[in-house]
Amino acid sequence: MSRMVGTISRGVRAPIIRSGDDLSLIVTDSIIEAAKEEGYEVRDRDVIAMTEAIVARAQGNYASVDDIAADIRAKFPAGEIGVIFPILSRNRFAICLKGIARGVKKVVLMLSYPSDEVGNHLVSLDMLDEAGINPYSDVLDLKKYRELFGYEKHRFTGIDYVEYYESIIRQEGAECEIVFANDARAVLDYTKYVLNCDIHTRARTKRILKAAGAIAVYGLDEILTESVNGSGYNENYGLLGSNKATEDKIKLFPRDAQALVEDIQKKIFDATGKHVEVMVYGDGAFKDPIGKIWELADPVVSPAYTAGLEGTPNELKLKYLADNDFASLSGDALKEAIKGEIEKKDSDLVGNMASEGTTPRRLTDLIGSLCDLTSGSGDKGTPIVHIQGYFDNYTTE
């Protein structure tokens, strides 16, 4: 009988990772021990993945609120700053805002609305419609916002992020003014010194602000790109991808992880004789239909991966073949016809209607999303994921 099971994604438990741990050895040992305990074998083209969190923890890639403040002070010596388009997050941005406010005397906080970049809503689109507000053109001050929408709380966290972020800024001793707008240039009516905190649109935002006459523009990806007073850093992403570690410390996105994934790949081969692919993953890239959250608050899904994970899927849509090319067939004849089509498919199916409906996304984004859903973000204790059969197809026995 043909094999009945396709792709399998397993969360693998590991020790609590501390700074300085040999993560390459820990991941390798955990994978081999899990396979032995559960009675399966590591196979060629398996994918071994680990969360960015344990990579950064092993690297000791941390920084303090004071380190953030020092870098902000150096880049914005005028003492005022427009902080625009931050995401609404206690874990991701609140502690960064604490450091930013500590480094200046005045913060103009400009929030996008009705939601932030990754889908956390301040208000609903229906509320905007009822108020007759056009979010593409209308700029609201805090007084007008409160008159129109009151004190709206996030449906999942129960927090009024406007009030929360204002309190953080004022607790750090900085003056605070809050504006709501979706055109980056609106902040220039309040200050010419801008820190744009958007993630995936950051390059465009910087370009627009500079063209509109901003005196100084930095992105969140340009804060802590090098060590400050011995702190951790990320030369590529700065504060993007960081998470709260303690009340006064953040864990930064991991750096220099390419050597790690390649070393794990070699260790697995030396131990098993199997060639696996290895990647580091952060947030998955998927959208919650209820909360509307897009999830991807990291700058990329995967900051490091082995060469075999480059590219996009090259797959045929089985139901398209069954309903079109082989509509007159059934049973074993249909099965064999589809298998034959898969075996002779081109290496590049772009433009082929038989691939219509397959997911046109990078492999690392797809697999990273699967890993993020497998490991979860809470107390499962499985920061390593072992995926088998991802590259199999209907012909694989």
C-alpha positions as CSV (number, residue, x, y, z in Angstrom):
1,M,0.0,0.0,0.0
2,S,1.2,3.5,-0.7
3,R,2.3,5.6,2.3
4,M,-0.7,7.2,3.9
5,V,1.0,10.0,5.9
6,G,2.3,13.2,4.4
7,T,3.9,16.1,6.3
8,I,4.5,15.8,10.0
9,S,5.4,18.7,12.3
10,R,6.7,17.8,15.8
11,G,7.5,20.1,18.6
12,V,10.6,19.0,20.3
13,R,11.3,19.8,24.0
14,A,14.7,21.2,25.0
15,P,16.4,22.5,28.2
16,I,15.8,26.1,29.2
17,I,18.4,28.0,27.2
18,R,20.8,30.3,28.9
19,S,23.4,32.8,27.6
20,G,26.5,31.0,26.5
21,D,24.9,27.6,26.0
22,D,26.1,25.6,23.0
23,L,22.9,25.7,21.0
24,S,24.2,23.7,18.1
25,L,24.9,20.8,20.4
26,I,21.7,21.1,22.3
27,V,19.5,21.2,19.1
28,T,21.3,18.2,17.6
29,D,21.1,16.2,20.8
30,S,17.4,17.1,21.3
31,I,16.5,16.0,17.8
32,I,18.3,12.7,18.0
33,E,17.0,11.9,21.4
34,A,13.4,12.8,20.4
35,A,13.6,10.5,17.4
36,K,15.0,7.7,19.5
37,E,12.4,8.1,22.2
38,E,9.4,8.3,19.8
39,G,10.6,5.5,17.5
40,Y,11.1,7.4,14.2
41,E,14.2,8.2,12.1
42,V,15.7,11.4,10.9
43,R,15.4,11.4,7.1
44,D,17.0,13.3,4.2
45,R,15.3,16.7,3.5
46,D,13.8,16.8,7.0
47,V,13.6,20.4,8.3
48,I,15.0,21.2,11.8
49,A,14.0,24.6,13.1
50,M,14.5,26.6,16.2
51,T,12.9,29.8,17.5
52,E,14.8,33.0,17.2
53,A,14.3,33.5,21.0
54,I,16.6,30.6,22.0
55,V,19.2,31.7,19.5
56,A,19.3,35.2,20.9
57,R,19.3,33.9,24.5
58,A,22.2,31.6,23.8
59,Q,24.0,34.6,22.2
60,G,23.3,36.8,25.2
61,N,21.9,39.4,22.8
62,Y,20.3,41.7,25.4
63,A,20.1,45.4,26.0
64,S,18.7,47.7,28.7
65,V,16.3,50.5,28.6
66,D,19.3,52.8,29.5
67,D,21.1,51.5,26.4
68,I,18.2,52.4,24.2
69,A,18.0,55.8,25.8
70,A,21.7,56.4,25.2
71,D,21.4,55.6,21.5
72,I,18.3,57.8,21.1
73,R,20.1,60.7,22.9
74,A,23.0,60.4,20.5
75,K,20.8,60.3,17.4
76,F,18.4,63.0,18.6
77,P,20.4,65.5,20.5
78,A,17.7,68.2,20.1
79,G,15.8,66.4,22.8
80,E,12.5,66.1,20.8
81,I,11.3,63.2,18.7
82,G,8.3,62.2,16.6
83,V,7.7,58.5,17.2
84,I,5.5,57.3,14.4
85,F,3.7,54.1,13.4
86,P,4.6,51.9,16.3
87,I,2.8,48.6,16.8
88,L,0.5,48.2,19.7
89,S,2.3,45.7,21.9
90,R,3.2,45.3,25.6
91,N,5.8,42.7,24.7
92,R,7.2,44.2,21.6
93,F,7.1,48.0,21.7
94,A,6.2,49.2,25.2
95,I,9.7,48.6,26.7
96,C,11.3,50.2,23.6
97,L,9.1,53.3,24.1
98,K,10.3,53.4,27.7
99,G,13.9,53.7,26.5
100,I,13.0,56.2,23.7
101,A,11.1,58.5,26.1
102,R,14.0,58.3,28.6
103,G,16.4,59.7,26.0
104,V,14.4,62.9,25.1
105,K,12.5,65.7,26.7
106,K,9.4,65.6,24.3
107,V,7.7,62.8,22.4
108,V,5.1,63.4,19.7
109,L,3.5,60.0,19.4
110,M,1.8,59.5,16.0
111,L,-0.4,56.3,15.9
112,S,-1.8,54.9,12.7
113,Y,-5.5,54.1,12.8
114,P,-7.8,52.3,12.8
115,S,-5.1,49.7,13.4
116,D,-1.3,49.4,13.6
117,E,0.7,47.8,10.8
118,V,0.2,44.2,12.0
119,G,-3.5,44.5,12.6
120,N,-4.0,45.5,16.3
121,H,-7.0,47.8,16.2
122,L,-7.5,51.0,18.1
123,V,-11.0,51.3,16.7
124,S,-13.0,49.4,14.1
125,L,-13.6,50.5,10.5
126,D,-17.3,50.6,11.3
127,M,-16.6,53.2,14.0
128,L,-14.7,55.3,11.5
129,D,-17.6,55.1,9.1
130,E,-20.1,56.1,11.7
131,A,-17.9,59.1,12.7
132,G,-17.5,60.1,9.1
133,I,-13.7,59.9,9.4
134,N,-11.4,59.2,6.4
135,P,-8.3,57.5,7.8
136,Y,-6.3,58.2,4.6
137,S,-6.6,62.0,5.0
138,D,-7.9,63.0,8.4
139,V,-5.4,63.9,11.2
140,L,-6.8,63.7,14.7
141,D,-5.5,65.1,17.9
142,L,-6.0,63.3,21.2
143,K,-9.0,65.5,22.2
144,K,-10.8,64.8,18.9
145,Y,-10.0,61.1,19.1
146,R,-11.5,60.8,22.6
147,E,-14.6,62.8,21.6
148,L,-15.2,60.4,18.6
149,F,-14.2,57.1,20.1
150,G,-13.8,57.4,23.8
151,Y,-11.6,54.9,25.6
152,E,-11.6,51.8,23.4
153,K,-9.8,48.7,24.8
154,H,-8.1,46.0,22.7
155,R,-10.5,43.0,22.5
156,F,-7.8,40.5,23.5
157,T,-5.5,42.4,25.9
158,G,-8.1,44.7,27.5
159,I,-5.8,47.6,27.2
160,D,-6.4,51.2,25.9
161,Y,-3.0,51.5,24.1
162,V,-3.3,55.2,23.7
163,E,-3.6,55.7,27.5
164,Y,-0.9,53.0,28.1
165,Y,1.7,54.5,25.8
166,E,1.0,58.0,27.0
167,S,1.6,56.8,30.6
168,I,4.9,55.2,29.7
169,I,6.2,58.4,28.1
170,R,5.1,60.6,31.0
171,Q,6.5,58.2,33.6
172,E,9.9,58.7,32.0
173,G,9.6,62.4,32.5
174,A,9.0,63.4,28.9
175,E,6.4,65.7,27.6
176,C,3.8,63.8,25.4
177,E,1.6,64.9,22.5
178,I,-0.5,62.3,20.7
179,V,-1.6,62.5,17.1
180,F,-3.5,60.0,14.9
181,A,-2.6,59.9,11.2
182,N,-1.6,57.5,8.4
183,D,0.4,60.0,6.3
184,A,4.0,60.0,7.6
185,R,4.3,63.7,6.6
186,A,1.7,64.7,9.2
187,V,4.3,64.5,12.0
188,L,6.4,67.2,10.4
189,D,3.8,69.8,11.5
190,Y,4.9,68.9,15.1
191,T,8.6,68.1,14.8
192,K,11.3,67.6,12.2
193,Y,13.1,64.9,14.1
194,V,11.4,61.5,13.5
195,L,11.8,57.9,14.6
196,N,9.7,55.7,12.3
197,C,8.8,52.5,14.0
198,D,7.0,50.7,11.2
199,I,8.4,47.3,10.3
200,H,7.6,46.2,6.7
201,T,7.0,49.7,5.3
202,R,10.0,51.4,6.9
203,A,12.0,52.1,3.8
204,R,9.1,53.9,2.1
205,T,8.3,55.9,5.3
206,K,11.9,57.1,5.6
207,R,12.0,58.1,1.9
208,I,8.8,60.1,2.2
209,L,9.9,61.9,5.4
210,K,13.3,62.9,4.0
211,A,11.7,64.2,0.8
212,A,9.2,66.2,2.8
213,G,12.0,68.1,4.8
214,A,12.6,66.1,8.0
215,I,15.9,67.2,9.6
216,A,16.6,63.8,11.1
217,V,15.0,60.5,10.3
218,Y,15.9,57.1,11.8
219,G,14.0,53.9,11.8
220,L,13.7,51.5,14.7
221,D,16.0,49.3,12.6
222,E,18.7,51.9,13.1
223,I,18.6,51.9,16.9
224,L,21.2,49.6,18.6
225,T,22.8,48.5,15.4
226,E,26.0,48.4,17.4
227,S,26.8,47.9,21.0
228,V,26.1,50.7,23.5
229,N,28.1,50.4,26.7
230,G,28.6,46.7,26.1
231,S,25.0,46.0,25.2
232,G,23.7,43.5,22.6
233,Y,22.8,44.8,19.2
234,N,21.6,43.8,15.8
235,E,23.5,45.3,12.9
236,N,20.7,44.5,10.4
237,Y,17.5,45.1,12.3
238,G,18.3,47.2,15.4
239,L,15.3,47.1,17.7
240,L,13.0,45.4,15.2
241,G,12.2,41.9,16.3
242,S,13.0,42.6,20.0
243,N,11.0,41.3,22.9
244,K,10.6,42.3,26.5
245,A,12.9,40.2,28.8
246,T,12.5,42.0,32.1
247,E,11.0,45.4,33.1
248,D,14.3,47.1,32.1
249,K,15.8,44.8,29.5
250,I,15.0,43.6,26.0
251,K,16.1,40.5,24.0
252,L,17.1,41.6,20.6
253,F,16.6,39.7,17.3
254,P,19.4,37.2,16.9
255,R,22.5,38.0,14.8
256,D,25.1,35.9,13.0
257,A,22.8,32.9,12.9
258,Q,23.9,31.6,9.5
259,A,26.9,29.8,11.0
260,L,24.7,28.2,13.6
261,V,22.2,26.6,11.1
262,E,25.1,25.3,8.9
263,D,26.8,23.8,12.0
264,I,23.6,22.0,13.1
265,Q,23.2,20.7,9.6
266,K,26.7,19.3,9.7
267,K,26.3,17.8,13.2
268,I,23.0,16.0,12.2
269,F,24.8,14.6,9.1
270,D,27.7,13.4,11.1
271,A,25.4,11.8,13.6
272,T,22.8,10.2,11.2
273,G,24.2,10.4,7.7
274,K,21.1,12.4,6.7
275,H,21.1,15.7,5.0
276,V,18.6,18.0,6.7
277,E,17.7,21.6,6.2
278,V,17.9,23.9,9.2
279,M,16.4,27.3,9.9
280,V,15.8,29.9,12.6
281,Y,12.2,31.2,12.8
282,G,10.4,34.0,14.5
283,D,6.8,35.1,14.0
284,G,4.8,33.3,11.4
285,A,3.2,35.2,8.6
286,F,-0.6,34.6,8.9
287,K,-3.7,36.6,9.8
288,D,-6.2,36.0,12.5
289,P,-9.6,36.4,11.0
290,I,-11.2,37.4,14.3
291,G,-8.7,39.7,15.9
292,K,-7.4,40.8,12.5
293,I,-3.8,40.5,13.7
294,W,-1.3,39.7,10.9
295,E,1.2,38.3,13.5
296,L,4.4,39.2,11.7
297,A,6.0,41.7,14.1
298,D,9.5,40.4,13.3
299,P,11.3,42.0,10.3
300,V,11.5,38.6,8.6
301,V,10.1,35.1,9.4
302,S,13.6,33.5,9.1
303,P,16.8,35.4,9.7
304,A,19.0,32.3,8.8
305,Y,18.5,29.1,6.9
306,T,20.4,26.5,4.9
307,A,20.6,26.7,1.2
308,G,18.0,24.0,0.5
309,L,15.3,26.3,1.9
310,E,15.8,29.0,-0.7
311,G,13.0,29.6,-3.2
312,T,9.3,29.0,-3.4
313,P,7.2,25.8,-3.8
314,N,6.9,24.3,-7.3
315,E,3.7,22.3,-7.0
316,L,0.8,21.2,-9.1
317,K,-2.8,21.6,-7.8
318,L,-4.2,18.1,-7.7
319,K,-7.8,19.2,-7.7
320,Y,-7.2,21.3,-10.9
321,L,-5.7,18.2,-12.6
322,A,-8.6,16.0,-11.4
323,D,-11.3,18.5,-12.5
324,N,-9.7,19.5,-15.8
325,D,-7.0,17.5,-17.5
326,F,-8.3,14.2,-16.1
327,A,-11.9,14.8,-15.5
328,S,-12.9,11.6,-17.4
329,L,-10.7,9.4,-15.2
330,S,-11.3,7.8,-11.8
331,G,-9.8,5.3,-9.4
332,D,-6.4,3.9,-10.2
333,A,-6.4,5.4,-13.7
334,L,-6.8,8.9,-12.2
335,K,-4.2,8.2,-9.6
336,E,-1.6,7.1,-12.1
337,A,-2.3,10.0,-14.5
338,I,-1.8,12.5,-11.7
339,K,1.4,10.8,-10.6
340,G,2.7,10.9,-14.2
341,E,1.9,14.6,-14.4
342,I,3.8,15.3,-11.2
343,E,6.8,13.2,-12.3
344,K,7.1,15.2,-15.6
345,K,6.4,18.7,-14.2
346,D,8.7,21.5,-15.1
347,S,11.2,22.8,-12.6
348,D,9.5,26.2,-12.9
349,L,5.7,26.2,-13.0
350,V,5.2,30.0,-13.1
351,G,2.4,30.8,-15.5
352,N,1.2,27.2,-15.7
353,M,-2.6,27.1,-14.8
354,A,-2.1,23.7,-13.2
355,S,-0.3,25.4,-10.4
356,E,-3.1,27.9,-9.9
357,G,-4.1,28.0,-6.2
358,T,-0.8,26.8,-4.9
359,T,0.8,29.2,-2.4
360,P,3.1,31.7,-4.0
361,R,5.2,32.4,-1.0
362,R,8.8,31.7,0.0
363,L,9.5,28.3,1.6
364,T,11.0,29.9,4.7
365,D,7.8,32.0,5.2
366,L,5.6,28.9,4.8
367,I,7.7,26.6,6.9
368,G,8.4,29.3,9.5
369,S,4.6,29.8,9.9
370,L,4.1,26.1,10.4
371,C,6.9,26.1,13.0
372,D,5.4,29.1,14.9
373,L,2.0,27.4,15.1
374,T,3.6,24.2,16.2
375,S,5.8,25.6,19.0
376,G,3.3,28.2,20.1
377,S,4.2,31.3,22.1
378,G,3.5,30.1,25.6
379,D,4.4,27.2,27.9
380,K,4.7,24.3,25.5
381,G,8.4,24.1,26.0
382,T,9.1,23.1,22.4
383,P,11.4,25.7,20.9
384,I,12.7,23.2,18.4
385,V,10.5,21.8,15.5
386,H,11.2,18.7,13.4
387,I,9.3,18.6,10.2
388,Q,9.2,15.5,8.0
389,G,7.7,15.0,4.5
390,Y,7.4,18.7,3.7
391,F,9.1,18.2,0.3
392,D,7.2,15.0,-0.5
393,N,4.5,14.8,-3.1
394,Y,1.8,12.4,-4.2
395,T,4.3,10.2,-5.9
396,T,6.5,9.8,-2.8
397,E,6.4,6.3,-1.3
